[in-house]
C-alpha atoms as one frame of an Amber mdcrd trajectory, in Angstrom:
protein
   0.000   0.000   0.000   2.927   2.335   0.547   3.747   2.213  -3.176   0.174
   3.105  -4.048   0.367   6.198  -1.867   3.373   7.382  -3.852   1.394   7.234
  -7.101  -1.789   9.184  -6.399  -4.496   9.450  -9.019  -4.135  13.222  -8.824
  -0.920  12.876 -10.851  -3.062  11.720 -13.794  -5.644  14.404 -14.321  -7.961
  15.789 -16.971  -8.752  12.801 -19.192 -11.844  10.584 -18.558  -9.652   7.501
 -18.856  -7.698   8.467 -15.739 -10.344  10.332 -13.780 -11.963   7.429 -11.915
  -9.469   4.594 -11.635  -7.781   2.924  -8.703  -4.164   3.812  -7.833  -2.893
   0.427  -8.993  -4.375   1.080 -12.411  -2.756   4.522 -12.658   0.610   2.961
 -11.806   0.251   0.269 -14.460  -0.806   2.851 -17.038   2.309   4.876 -16.303
   4.623   1.860 -16.421   3.262   0.337 -19.645   2.893   3.661 -21.431   6.436
   4.571 -20.455   7.760   1.303 -21.919   5.803   1.635 -25.167   6.525   5.351
 -25.385  10.263   4.818 -25.100  10.111   2.071 -27.723   8.302   4.398 -30.129
  10.758   7.176 -29.296  13.749   4.985 -30.125  12.241   3.457 -33.260  10.856
   6.716 -34.564   7.866   4.628 -35.633   4.844   3.010 -34.024   5.880   0.738
 -31.173   3.807  -2.025 -32.814   2.306  -2.270 -36.327   5.337  -0.198 -37.366
   5.293  -0.687 -41.159   1.973  -0.465 -42.924  -0.007   0.729 -45.916  -3.068
   2.972 -45.677  -5.764   2.981 -48.358  -8.665   5.382 -48.822 -12.129   4.338
 -49.875 -15.850   4.413 -49.171 -17.925   2.682 -46.517 -21.560   2.119 -47.527
 -24.062   0.764 -45.019 -25.952  -2.225 -46.420 -29.666  -1.962 -47.088 -31.684
  -2.579 -43.949 -28.820  -3.845 -41.753 -29.981  -6.500 -39.297 -28.964  -4.549
 -36.209 -30.863  -2.261 -33.846 -31.391   1.156 -35.434 -28.290   3.265 -34.996
 -27.513   6.902 -35.669 -24.444   6.250 -37.843 -25.427   3.034 -39.562 -28.650
   3.869 -41.341 -29.460   2.001 -44.551 -27.405   3.285 -47.518 -25.403   5.828
 -45.480 -21.933   6.485 -46.980 -18.690   7.660 -45.364 -15.102   8.176 -46.499
 -12.793   5.682 -44.795  -9.162   4.749 -44.323  -7.934   1.185 -43.849  -4.401
   0.312 -42.710  -2.817  -3.139 -42.927   0.345  -3.983 -40.961   2.134  -6.762
 -39.087   1.325  -6.683 -35.375   4.828  -6.782 -33.886   6.169  -4.271 -36.348
   8.419  -6.522 -38.417   9.404  -4.995 -41.736   9.657  -8.464 -43.278   6.176
  -9.702 -44.225   7.466 -13.278 -44.442   8.014 -13.408 -40.681   4.950 -15.271
 -39.441   3.158 -12.854 -37.153  -0.280 -11.544 -36.344  -1.750  -9.274 -39.028
  -3.711  -6.107 -38.402  -6.465  -4.093 -40.061  -7.339  -0.661 -38.702 -10.452
   1.076 -39.980 -11.049   4.821 -39.687 -14.409   6.366 -40.580 -14.110  10.045
 -41.483 -16.412  13.034 -41.684 -17.147  14.418 -45.117 -18.573  13.425 -48.459
 -17.818   9.818 -49.293 -16.362  10.746 -52.689 -14.366  13.750 -51.447 -10.714
  13.889 -52.571  -8.197  13.300 -49.834  -7.109  16.943 -49.633 -10.667  17.926
 -48.676 -10.789  15.517 -45.733  -9.392  15.961 -42.250  -7.602  12.654 -41.811
  -6.909  13.398 -38.153 -10.533  13.923 -37.085 -12.124  10.448 -37.117 -15.729
   9.607 -36.353 -14.601   6.118 -35.386 -11.426   4.016 -35.230 -11.783   0.232
 -35.175  -8.584  -1.708 -34.441  -8.715  -5.346 -35.525  -6.312  -8.234 -35.977
  -6.200 -11.877 -36.881  -7.522 -14.226 -34.205 -10.810 -13.988 -32.376  -9.266
 -13.334 -28.976  -6.604 -11.370 -27.166  -4.084 -13.315 -25.090  -4.850 -11.971
 -21.587  -8.070 -10.914 -19.858  -7.117  -7.795 -17.897  -4.594  -5.001 -17.446
  -2.719  -6.582 -14.561  -1.962  -9.809 -16.442  -1.106  -7.932 -19.641   1.262
  -5.638 -17.721   2.939  -8.731 -16.290   3.426 -10.162 -19.785   4.887  -6.915
 -21.171   7.330  -6.520 -18.287   8.436 -10.167 -18.187  11.545 -11.809 -19.542
  11.188 -14.829 -21.796  11.782 -17.083 -18.808   9.029 -15.380 -16.811   6.672
 -15.507 -19.779   7.250 -19.238 -19.945   6.010 -19.420 -16.345   2.948 -17.323
 -17.262   2.044 -19.896 -19.904   1.353 -22.289 -17.036  -0.730 -19.690 -15.207
  -2.662 -18.698 -18.343  -2.918 -21.823 -20.539  -5.151 -19.929 -23.023  -2.185
 -17.894 -24.263  -0.683 -20.607 -26.468  -3.832 -21.596 -28.442  -4.771 -17.917
 -28.838  -1.366 -17.139 -30.331  -1.637 -20.187 -32.562  -4.741 -18.594 -34.069
  -3.307 -15.064 -34.247  -0.037 -15.933 -36.017  -0.507 -16.223 -39.779   1.454
 -16.942 -42.940  -0.919 -15.498 -45.566  -0.680 -14.830 -49.285  -2.656 -11.602
 -48.979  -3.908  -9.236 -46.291  -7.258  -9.233 -48.095  -7.876 -12.951 -47.538
  -7.832 -12.849 -43.739 -10.559 -12.345 -41.146  -9.924  -9.567 -38.636 -11.520
  -9.236 -35.190 -11.675  -6.406 -32.684 -11.100  -9.062 -29.972 -12.038  -6.542
 -27.282 -15.576  -5.418 -26.506 -17.209  -2.010 -27.060 -20.548  -0.451 -26.136
 -23.286  -0.102 -28.785 -26.199   2.220 -27.985 -29.180   2.125 -30.331 -31.383
   5.065 -31.222 -33.856   3.773 -28.644 -31.189   3.994 -25.936 -30.878   0.248
 -25.499 -27.315  -0.912 -24.802 -25.422  -3.848 -26.280 -21.927  -5.212 -26.087
 -20.261  -4.985 -29.506 -17.429  -6.760 -31.302 -16.327  -6.062 -34.870 -15.243
  -8.393 -37.653 -13.827  -7.554 -41.083 -13.834 -10.099 -43.928 -13.370 -10.063
 -47.672 -16.520  -9.009 -49.518 -16.520 -12.345 -51.374 -16.972 -14.075 -47.980
 -13.911 -16.230 -48.617 -12.811 -18.304 -45.621 -10.109 -17.205 -43.218  -6.628
 -18.193 -44.445  -2.938 -18.273 -43.598  -3.212 -20.601 -40.607   0.021 -22.184
 -39.433   0.763 -25.589 -37.997   0.184 -25.110 -34.234   3.075 -27.456 -33.553
   5.458 -24.943 -35.146   4.798 -22.324 -32.440   7.475 -22.286 -29.770   6.051
 -20.142 -26.999   6.951 -17.822 -25.394   8.423 -16.789 -28.780   5.198 -15.362
 -30.197   6.109 -15.323 -33.897   7.857 -17.604 -36.404  10.973 -16.497 -38.325
  11.011 -16.418 -42.108  11.346 -19.954 -43.478  14.698 -20.705 -45.098  13.104
 -21.594 -48.440  10.744 -18.577 -48.462  11.835 -16.389 -51.385   8.942 -13.936
 -51.326   9.916 -10.239 -51.262  10.259  -8.611 -47.856   7.166  -6.473 -48.530
   5.096  -8.994 -50.498   1.928  -8.373 -48.457   2.225  -4.593 -48.812   2.816
  -4.906 -52.562  -0.163  -7.220 -52.983  -2.445  -4.888 -51.012  -1.324  -1.837
 -52.992  -1.888  -3.697 -56.261  -5.389  -4.818 -55.274  -6.336  -1.295 -54.213
  -5.006   0.137 -57.473  -7.010  -2.438 -59.453 -10.153  -1.776 -57.345 -10.042
  -5.373 -56.056  -9.883  -4.558 -52.329 -13.380  -4.854 -50.925 -14.472  -5.849
 -47.412 -17.539  -6.495 -45.288 -17.737  -4.864 -41.846 -19.754  -7.029 -39.464
 -21.111  -6.590 -35.923 -21.602  -9.119 -33.159 -24.036  -7.834 -30.520 -25.194
  -9.122 -27.159 -27.373  -7.272 -24.694 -25.941  -5.526 -21.676 -27.542  -7.288
 -18.711 -28.275  -6.394 -15.124 -26.068  -9.332 -14.181 -22.588  -7.764 -13.826
 -20.845 -11.157 -13.739 -22.373 -11.981 -17.125 -21.288  -8.590 -18.462 -17.724
  -9.263 -17.297 -17.766 -12.494 -19.307 -19.026 -10.567 -22.360 -16.109  -8.144
 -22.017 -13.496 -10.875 -21.461 -11.313 -10.617 -24.584  -9.885 -14.129 -24.115
 -13.314 -15.696 -24.744 -14.669 -15.788 -28.334 -18.369 -15.184 -28.795 -20.363
 -18.132 -30.097 -21.294 -17.113 -33.657 -24.401 -19.262 -33.531 -25.716 -17.430
 -30.497 -24.249 -14.060 -31.500 -24.015 -14.119 -35.312 -21.821 -11.733 -37.305
 -24.268  -9.361 -39.009 -23.365  -7.514 -42.236 -23.339  -3.783 -41.556 -21.353
  -2.122 -44.337 -19.350  -2.705 -47.509 -15.925  -1.054 -47.722 -14.499  -0.389
 -51.180 -10.908   0.860 -51.282  -9.921   3.060 -54.203  -6.488   4.657 -53.624
  -3.299   4.444 -51.553  -2.674   7.261 -49.085   0.825   8.773 -49.543   3.240
   7.665 -46.842   3.886  11.209 -45.640   0.159  11.538 -44.855  -0.253   8.018
 -43.537   2.714   7.818 -41.159   1.608  10.589 -38.737  -1.907   9.171 -38.309
  -2.783   8.179 -34.738  -5.254   5.286 -34.587  -6.829   4.666 -31.209  -9.848
   2.683 -29.946 -10.733   5.760 -27.871 -11.651   7.580 -31.095 -15.337   6.715
 -31.019 -18.688   8.447 -30.405 -20.624   7.831 -27.197 -22.960   5.365 -28.891
 -20.043   3.160 -30.067 -17.642   3.909 -27.271 -14.730   2.274 -25.559 -15.799
   0.706 -22.258 -13.766   2.159 -19.406 -12.676   0.262 -16.316 -12.012   1.283
 -12.727  -9.662  -1.491 -11.635  -6.840  -3.507 -13.152  -8.832  -6.719 -12.748
 -11.865  -5.736 -14.809 -11.986  -7.328 -18.244 -12.525  -3.922 -19.880  -9.186
  -2.750 -18.510  -7.171  -4.209 -21.425  -8.781  -1.989 -24.060  -8.814   0.924
 -21.622  -5.066   0.523 -21.078  -4.419   0.038 -24.789  -6.076   3.325 -25.712
  -3.737   5.290 -23.450  -0.624   3.363 -24.482  -1.344   4.057 -28.158  -1.744
   7.755 -27.521   1.491   7.992 -25.534   3.322   5.986 -28.182   2.052   8.302
 -30.929   3.178  11.409 -29.072   6.625  10.007 -28.374   6.978   8.800 -31.959
   6.077  12.154 -33.487   7.273  14.727 -30.978   9.636  12.759 -28.700   7.731
  14.382 -25.833   5.592  12.661 -23.171   1.907  13.304 -22.519   1.972  14.594
 -18.963  -1.828  14.638 -18.805  -2.114  10.863 -19.180   1.017   9.486 -17.583
   3.199  10.316 -14.612   6.545  10.944 -16.252   7.942  12.823 -13.300   6.931
  16.108 -14.913   5.155  18.645 -12.765   2.912  21.058 -14.578   3.117  21.533
 -18.322   5.603  19.936 -20.672   8.879  21.820 -21.135   8.915  24.658 -23.604
  10.988  23.563 -26.640  12.926  26.817 -26.345  14.108  25.660 -22.922  15.213
  22.318 -24.317  16.873  23.623 -27.476  19.180  26.445 -26.450  21.663  28.235
 -28.678  25.392  28.344 -28.166  27.022  31.727 -27.596  25.748  35.183 -28.478
  22.911  35.792 -30.945  24.187  37.420 -34.101  27.821  36.906 -33.076  28.442
  33.166 -32.804  27.463  30.562 -35.388  23.793  29.784 -34.640  23.756  26.194
 -33.427  22.650  23.970 -30.562  24.652  24.515 -27.383  26.973  21.504 -27.608
  27.813  21.872 -23.905  24.286  20.751 -22.989  22.759  17.283 -23.116  20.745
  16.494 -26.208  16.969  16.653 -25.688  15.277  13.260 -25.926  13.625  14.264
 -29.204  16.956  14.324 -31.042  18.903  11.606 -29.281  20.207   8.935 -31.679
  18.008   5.907 -32.214  19.362   2.413 -31.500  19.495   1.559 -35.192  21.734
   4.560 -35.792  24.006   3.616 -32.894  24.419   0.131 -34.360  25.032   1.506
 -37.853  27.614   3.971 -36.559  29.288   1.399 -34.328  29.755  -1.065 -37.164
  31.907   1.451 -39.017  33.592   3.140 -36.067  37.362   3.099 -36.196  39.306
   1.916 -34.373  36.969  -1.009 -33.833  36.316  -2.095 -30.274  36.992  -5.600
 -29.008  33.901  -7.768 -29.393  32.775  -9.320 -26.130  34.655  -9.842 -22.864
  35.968 -13.320 -23.614  39.607 -13.521 -24.795  38.747 -16.846 -26.399  36.666
 -15.202 -29.082  39.798 -14.474 -31.071  38.453 -11.091 -32.158  40.451  -7.973
 -31.384  40.073  -4.368 -32.336  41.473  -3.248 -35.682  44.025  -1.044 -33.962
  45.323  -3.971 -31.905  45.633  -6.153 -35.003  47.624  -3.464 -36.803  49.917
  -3.061 -33.832  50.532  -6.792 -33.741  51.234  -7.070 -37.465  53.292  -3.869
 -37.617  51.060  -2.211 -40.223  50.084   1.446 -40.227  46.536   2.660 -40.704
  47.133   4.037 -44.231  48.610   0.679 -45.265  46.021  -1.532 -43.640  42.748
   0.283 -44.334  40.662  -0.741 -47.376  41.631   0.718 -50.713  40.003   3.926
 -51.841  39.329   5.240 -55.336  42.780   6.731 -55.957  44.719   3.730 -54.673
  42.995   1.729 -57.401  43.734   4.275 -60.145  47.119   3.956 -61.919  46.365
   7.357 -63.491  45.713   9.141 -60.203  48.505  11.674 -60.727  47.646  12.449
 -64.329  46.257  15.872 -65.261  43.074  14.433 -66.761  42.183  12.747 -63.481
  42.993  15.976 -61.607  40.363  17.785 -63.707  37.801  15.008 -63.241  38.087
  15.145 -59.425  37.612  18.923 -59.420  34.403  18.347 -61.350  33.065  15.307
 -59.530  35.124  14.750 -56.397  34.442  15.611 -52.775  34.556  19.400 -53.257
  32.467  20.151 -56.352  31.030  23.362 -57.715  34.111  25.575 -57.205  34.803
  26.669 -60.801  34.651  30.401 -61.488  34.508  31.760 -65.061  37.126  34.312
 -66.136  37.524  36.478 -69.228  40.449  38.043 -70.994  42.858  35.217 -70.067
  44.240  32.164 -71.799  42.117  30.039 -69.484  38.328  30.119 -69.068  37.847
  28.818 -65.521  39.706  29.037 -62.239  39.428  27.579 -58.725  40.967  29.796
 -56.016  41.701  29.372 -52.326  42.869  32.245 -50.129  44.527  31.549 -46.762
  46.130  34.955 -46.313  44.066  35.820 -43.207  44.806  32.631 -41.325  47.525
  31.271 -39.031  49.360  27.983 -39.567  50.441  25.324 -37.095  54.204  24.901
 -36.570  55.893  23.282 -39.581  52.662  23.457 -41.549  52.650  24.167 -45.283
  49.658  25.894 -46.835  49.762  28.424 -49.672  48.790  31.973 -48.872  46.913
  31.926 -52.157  46.583  29.248 -54.813  44.587  28.896 -58.010  44.222  26.171
 -60.623  43.379  27.346 -64.141  41.418  25.419 -66.739  40.874  25.793 -70.478
  37.678  24.761 -72.253  37.709  23.090 -75.657  35.173  20.762 -77.300  33.092
  20.572 -74.098  36.099  19.359 -72.110  38.228  21.064 -69.470  42.021  20.778
 -69.402  44.450  21.909 -66.731  46.311  25.005 -67.913  48.502  25.994 -64.935
  48.656  26.419 -61.156  49.781  29.619 -59.450  50.491  29.903 -55.739  52.218
  31.980 -53.087  53.790  30.569 -49.937  54.394  32.578 -46.757  58.133  32.636
 -47.231  57.873  33.898 -50.798  57.695  37.506 -51.897  56.141  36.620 -55.241
  53.973  33.888 -56.648  55.074  30.820 -58.592  53.324  29.586 -61.721  53.771
  25.998 -62.866  52.637  24.352 -66.099  52.239  20.710 -67.136  55.654  19.187
 -67.634  57.477  21.586 -65.294  59.806  20.055 -62.736  57.622  21.210 -59.843
  54.327  20.429 -61.579  53.433  17.437 -59.398  54.320  19.416 -56.269  52.022
  22.274 -57.284  49.132  19.832 -57.834  49.779  18.209 -54.448  49.839  21.652
 -52.821  46.519  22.475 -54.465  44.933  19.180 -53.371  45.964  19.866 -49.778
  44.530  23.402 -49.797  41.350  22.090 -51.413  41.083  19.408 -48.719  41.181
  22.038 -45.967  38.454  24.121 -47.533  36.360  21.081 -48.467  36.234  19.986
 -44.841  35.645  23.428 -43.331  33.592  25.281 -45.924  31.739  22.642 -47.915
  31.311  19.710 -45.551  31.147  21.338 -42.108  30.016  24.810 -43.125  27.549
  24.431 -45.959  25.914  21.225 -44.719  26.458  20.623 -40.974  26.562  24.107
 -39.419  24.384  25.747 -42.061  21.658  23.183 -41.426  22.086  23.512 -37.642
  20.731  27.063 -37.725  17.620  25.898 -39.603  17.250  22.811 -37.405  17.399
  24.866 -34.225  14.783  27.349 -35.428  12.589  24.390 -36.415  12.916  22.381
 -33.200  12.305  25.428 -31.003   9.050  26.423 -32.678   7.351  23.845 -34.904
   5.014  21.449 -33.122   1.724  21.314 -35.010   2.453  22.827 -38.422   2.401
  20.160 -41.175   5.902  21.277 -42.130   7.073  18.883 -39.400   5.980  15.962
 -41.619   8.250  17.297 -44.323  11.328  18.503 -42.443  11.645  16.290 -39.348
  13.079  13.254 -41.212  15.695  15.476 -42.856  16.924  16.852 -39.528  17.304
  13.444 -37.853  20.754  13.013 -36.352  21.933  16.527 -37.242  22.237  18.017
 -33.757  23.682  14.791 -32.408  26.479  14.544 -34.968  27.214  18.274 -34.735
  27.552  17.970 -30.965  29.916  15.009 -31.383  31.787  16.796 -34.140  32.598
  19.810 -32.024  35.193  17.785 -30.150  36.000  15.219 -32.820  36.402  17.616
 -35.762  36.595  21.238 -34.592  37.913  21.374 -31.021  41.461  22.110 -29.941
  42.306  18.440 -30.433  39.871  17.880 -33.294  40.776  16.357 -36.630  41.022
  19.554 -38.725  43.076  21.706 -36.312  45.512  18.864 -35.611  45.734  17.134
 -39.004  45.686  20.280 -41.182  48.155  23.147 -41.273  45.581  25.639 -39.939
  45.525  26.343 -36.194  42.243  25.914 -34.200  41.335  29.612 -34.189  41.788
  29.901 -37.950  39.661  26.797 -38.550  36.809  28.457 -36.679  37.390  31.728
 -38.564  37.081  29.975 -41.940  33.938  28.210 -40.785  32.299  31.356 -39.447
  33.118  33.342 -42.577  31.483  30.630 -44.692  28.239  30.755 -42.675  28.044
  34.538 -43.177  27.749  33.911 -46.928  24.959  31.307 -46.873  21.270  32.063
 -47.407  18.336  30.080 -48.721  16.636  33.065 -50.305  18.362  33.451 -53.676
  20.464  30.311 -53.909  20.033  27.404 -56.346  22.614  24.972 -57.777  22.690
  27.168 -60.885  24.594  29.786 -58.860  27.693  27.580 -58.711  27.203  25.622
 -61.954  29.590  25.867 -64.897  28.337  28.303 -67.516  29.408  26.003 -70.348
  28.528  22.430 -71.212  31.248  20.004 -70.072  30.746  16.371 -71.012  31.997
  14.817 -67.773  30.504  17.428 -65.430  28.320  15.004 -63.511  27.901  17.100
 -60.371  26.113  20.053 -61.959  23.804  17.729 -63.868  22.939  15.736 -60.738
  22.539  18.835 -58.556  20.148  20.484 -61.021  18.122  17.264 -61.341  17.788
  16.808 -57.579  16.792  20.452 -57.145  14.057  20.045 -59.787  12.878  16.860
 -58.076  12.599  18.685 -54.750  10.758  21.653 -56.233   8.215  19.292 -57.799
   7.911  17.170 -54.659   7.433  20.189 -52.406   4.951  21.783 -54.757   2.621
  18.817 -54.237   3.221  18.850 -50.479   2.353  22.523 -50.149  -0.827  22.105
 -52.195  -1.933  19.195 -49.986  -1.084  20.942 -46.703  -1.704  24.589 -47.486
  -4.640  24.933 -45.096  -2.727  23.340 -42.200   0.389  25.402 -42.875  -1.665
  28.598 -42.790  -3.557  27.509 -39.659  -0.295  27.166 -37.721   1.535  30.006
 -39.426   2.375  31.508 -36.043   4.907  28.664 -35.587   6.575  29.645 -38.876
   6.686  33.281 -37.736   8.410  32.199 -34.527  10.825  30.041 -36.530  11.568
  33.042 -38.734  12.192  35.228 -35.695  14.759  32.753 -34.342  16.486  32.503
 -37.716  16.808  36.273 -38.021  17.771  37.062 -34.435  20.550  34.452 -34.318
  21.792  34.789 -37.897  25.335  35.936 -38.704  24.500  36.397 -42.393  26.344
  39.272 -44.062  23.784  42.151 -44.057  24.592  42.794 -47.724  22.982  39.411
 -48.484  19.673  40.342 -46.850  17.887  38.327 -44.176  16.813  34.751 -43.407
  13.265  35.893 -42.578  10.341  33.739 -43.755   7.869  36.345 -44.977   5.365
  34.148 -46.811   4.579  30.704 -48.228   6.956  31.282 -51.135   9.831  31.895
 -48.732   8.928  28.820 -46.711   8.881  26.654 -49.818  12.308  27.983 -50.890
  13.673  27.315 -47.417  12.385  23.728 -47.445  13.861  22.974 -50.873  17.174
  24.459 -49.738  17.243  22.531 -46.449  16.317  19.172 -47.974  18.804  19.603
 -50.849  21.689  20.303 -48.468  20.627  17.683 -45.910  20.301  14.925 -48.502
  22.047  15.271 -51.845  24.823  17.753 -51.107  25.838  16.243 -47.785  25.775
  12.729 -49.221  28.003  13.864 -52.077  30.639  15.738 -50.058  30.608  13.258
 -47.157  30.461   9.931 -48.983  33.269  10.876 -51.361  35.712  11.871 -48.626
  37.438   8.509 -48.521  37.584   8.435 -52.345  39.809  11.515 -52.324  41.310
  11.532 -48.837  41.795   7.837 -48.091  45.160   7.813 -49.848  47.932   9.771
 -48.102  50.143   9.666 -51.205  47.424  11.351 -53.229  45.965  13.937 -50.844
  46.553  14.963 -47.255  44.713  17.660 -45.370  48.075  18.749 -43.943  51.495
  19.142 -45.571  54.546  19.528 -43.361  58.013  20.978 -43.769  60.537  18.259
 -42.939  63.290  20.891 -42.495  61.407  22.850 -39.847  62.857  22.398 -36.304
  59.379  21.605 -34.986  58.714  18.895 -37.576  57.919  15.568 -35.866  57.655
  12.558 -38.224  55.882  10.421 -35.609  53.284  13.135 -35.084  52.775  13.471
 -38.853  52.248   9.705 -39.090  49.553   9.994 -36.415  47.904  12.817 -38.322
  47.899  10.749 -41.522  46.416   7.791 -39.648  43.636   9.929 -38.170  42.812
  11.259 -41.648  42.430   7.819 -43.189  40.535   6.234 -40.278  38.143   9.139
 -39.747  37.311   9.559 -43.422  36.705   5.835 -43.730  34.179   5.975 -40.878
  32.442   9.099 -42.178  32.171   7.720 -45.703  30.851   4.316 -44.690  28.052
   5.142 -42.261  25.001   5.074 -44.522  22.018   5.588 -42.233  18.484   6.087
 -43.609  18.990   6.103 -47.382  16.158   7.930 -49.145  15.490   4.994 -51.441
  14.628   2.842 -48.412  13.277   5.230 -45.792  12.149   8.239 -47.811   8.542
   9.118 -48.615   7.257   7.453 -51.773   6.724  10.746 -53.591  10.387  11.649
 -53.197  11.709   8.163 -53.911   9.671   7.822 -57.089  10.833  11.162 -58.429
  14.498  10.441 -57.697  14.233   7.053 -59.339  12.774   8.558 -62.502  15.673
  11.056 -62.680  18.369   8.527 -61.802  19.992   8.576 -65.253  20.879  12.239
 -64.692  21.937  11.726 -61.062  23.794   8.413 -61.014  26.896   9.187 -63.064
  27.772  11.474 -60.143  26.366   9.600 -57.156  24.241   6.419 -56.900  20.700
   7.311 -55.846  20.798   4.532 -53.254  23.641   6.280 -51.414  21.750   9.563
 -50.935  20.865   9.779 -47.240  17.770  11.335 -45.698  19.678  13.675 -43.390
  23.041  14.998 -42.238  23.575  12.347 -39.578  27.299  11.579 -39.930
C-alpha cells in the first residue's frame, strides 16, 4: 500500500480515462505507457504495427442492416474511410509469421471527397482489428505482467494462463494476402441504439466475397513464449510482399471488405457482463451471429507522408459506439482501456519525442517543457554561429536511435573488441595493426585513388575537381588564356608549426570541345615575396598539384562539408525544433533533420575542437579553422540560392555534379509543390509557428547584411527554405561526405596537412599519427550510410528520384543519398 500512496491518481488528471481509476491502475498505465513510449521514441515509428499501408475508400451501409437502429449506420449511409494493414509486432519483413492487423477509420465528409478535402486526423470512429478472435490476456494486470516479463518469466505465465498458447496459434498467420484474412476487434465495445438500449459490440472484417479465413500455421510450429515464427529458409517472397499485394489490389479496385457486428445485450447481471467483455473468450457465432453492416471499397493508396503521422486509437469513437472504461486492473474492460492510453502515448513520443503529462506520470510537474528551454543556442545571438549549445545534453527528441548507434558502431574506427571473452579471437582493428606492424594508411581498405594507376595524371585531376568531394568551385574568367579558375585564399589565417599551406593558390582550366584541361597552377607561400606559376611538364608540376589538393582538402572539410551542410543546417534545425510542433511542415522537415544536432555535438570535439581532426591534421591552427567556418556561414542564405549559382556556364561532357545537382533540385521543387498544395490549409492555420521560426532565424543569424535576411515572410519563402534545407541535408551532404574517402583515403594522393621536414618543430611520428587519423576518420564518415532515401524516404520523393536517376547516377548512386546529415 505504501507504493500506491506514492502514485496518487491526482498525478493523472484531466482525461476521462484516468479520472476514476484505482491507484494500482494509474501505476500500471504509467509503467506500460512509459515502456511503449520509449520504444516508439527509439524506433521513430509506431511501437507495434510499425510498417503499414493505408488505403482510402468508401464505406456504404448495407440496405436494412440487421442490427438495432443506430444513428451512424442507417441504410445506404456512406462515409469516407481509411484502412491500414500492418504486421502486429512491427516486423518490416512480411514473411516473418506474425499476427496481421487491419485498422479502420471512418471520417467526416462526403464519401467521394478527394483526400485533400478531408481531415484525416478527425475520425468519427477508429476500429482496431487483428487476426484471431481473442486477445491473449483478460485484464490489465496480467497484460502488464506479460509486457514486463523476460522470456523465462513468460514461460512461467504460460502455465498460469494456458489460453495464451492456443490464442497465439490462431493469431499468427502466414498469408498470401492481407485481403484474404478475417480480422476481429477481440475486445468489446458499447453499442447504444437510437432507442437507448445498450449492447456489447465486437467487430469483424472479412473479404466481400466471404472467402474463408486463411494463412493458418501448424500449431506445432509455435514455440512459446516466442510469439512469432521467423522467415522460413526456403521462403523467397519479397520482404514487402503483403504490402505490394495490397497496394496492387487497391489500385485495381479489387480490395473490398464487409464490416460485421456481433451484438449481445448488456444485462443487469454484472458477472455476465464481465464475461461478455473478457477478450480471451470468443463469442459463439451461432448465439451471436456476425451481421453484415457495411461494404468497404478501397480506391487509392494514401501517400506515406500523410499516412505515417496518423494516430489510430480505440478511444476515437462516439458515445454510442464507445470504448468501455474500467475502474480497476482486474476488470476485463481494462485491457482496451489501457491500450487506448498506451497508443496515444506511443504516438506522441513517436512524433514529438515528448511525453503526454496529462495521461502518464513521467515525473513532470505542470506543463511539458517549452521547446525553447530544451533547445538552447550556443554563444551570443548574431555573433556566434547559430547552433545547438553543444555543452548541454541532447533533448530526448533528437537523441540517436538504436538503429543509428548500431550503424555507426559497425563502421567506427578503431573497432572495439567484441565481447569480454579472450577466447573469441576477435580484437580491435588497432590492436591487429599493432601486432602485425602495419600502419593505418597501409592496412585500411583501398580507396578510389589507390585503385587508379592514373591518379597523378592531369586528366584525373580535372575530373576530381568536377566530380570529387569538393564540387562546384569553378569560377569563369575572361580576358585570359584560361576560361575557368578555382581559387583558395589563406592569407588571413595562421598555420600550425611546420605546416605548409599556400597563402593563395589557383588552378586554371581551359575549355575546348566541351572538355576542361588543366592550364597551370599559381600559388604563393608565406616565405615567398612573389607567386610561382607551374605548367604541365614543369619540374615542380606534381608538387604544385599536391599543394593544391591539400589546400582544397582544408576548404572542403571546413567550408563545404562542415560549413555548408552541418553548421548551415544547424541554424535551420534549431529554429525548427524550437518552434514547430503542429504545423504540417514537421511531416516534411523532421526526417531530414534526424541526427543533425547529435552529430554536430559530437563533431565539435571530434572535428573542430582544440584536439579535433582539422586543427591537428591540417596546417591551420584551431582559431583559424573556426574563422574559416564562421566566414562561410556569413555567406549562406536560402533566399536566392540554387545549384545554378555555382554551376559551370558552359557544357562540359563529364561534369556530372552540376547535372545531378540540377536534377535533384528540380525533383525537390516538384515534390514540395505537391506537399504545399496538400497541406496549405494546415500550414496557414499554424503560421504563427513559422513566424516564430523566422524570428529565431533572423535574431541568431550571422549572415552578411549585404545578403539580406533569413526571414520567412510568406509561403513562397517557406517553400524555398524547405527545398534548400532538404537539398543540403540529402544530396549535397551525401556527395561531399560519402566521397571523402575516395579523395582523402590515400595519403600519397591527398593529405589535409602538408609539413616541412626541415622545420625544427617537424615531428615525423606526429605526422604519421595525423595521416592515420585522416584515413581512419574519413573511412568511418564515408561508410556510415544511415536512412537512405530509397529505403526510408517518402514514396513521392523516392519515385521522383528514381525517374531522374539517369541524370543523377553518373555522379552519385541514388541509393547512397541519405535522408539527413547524420554523420
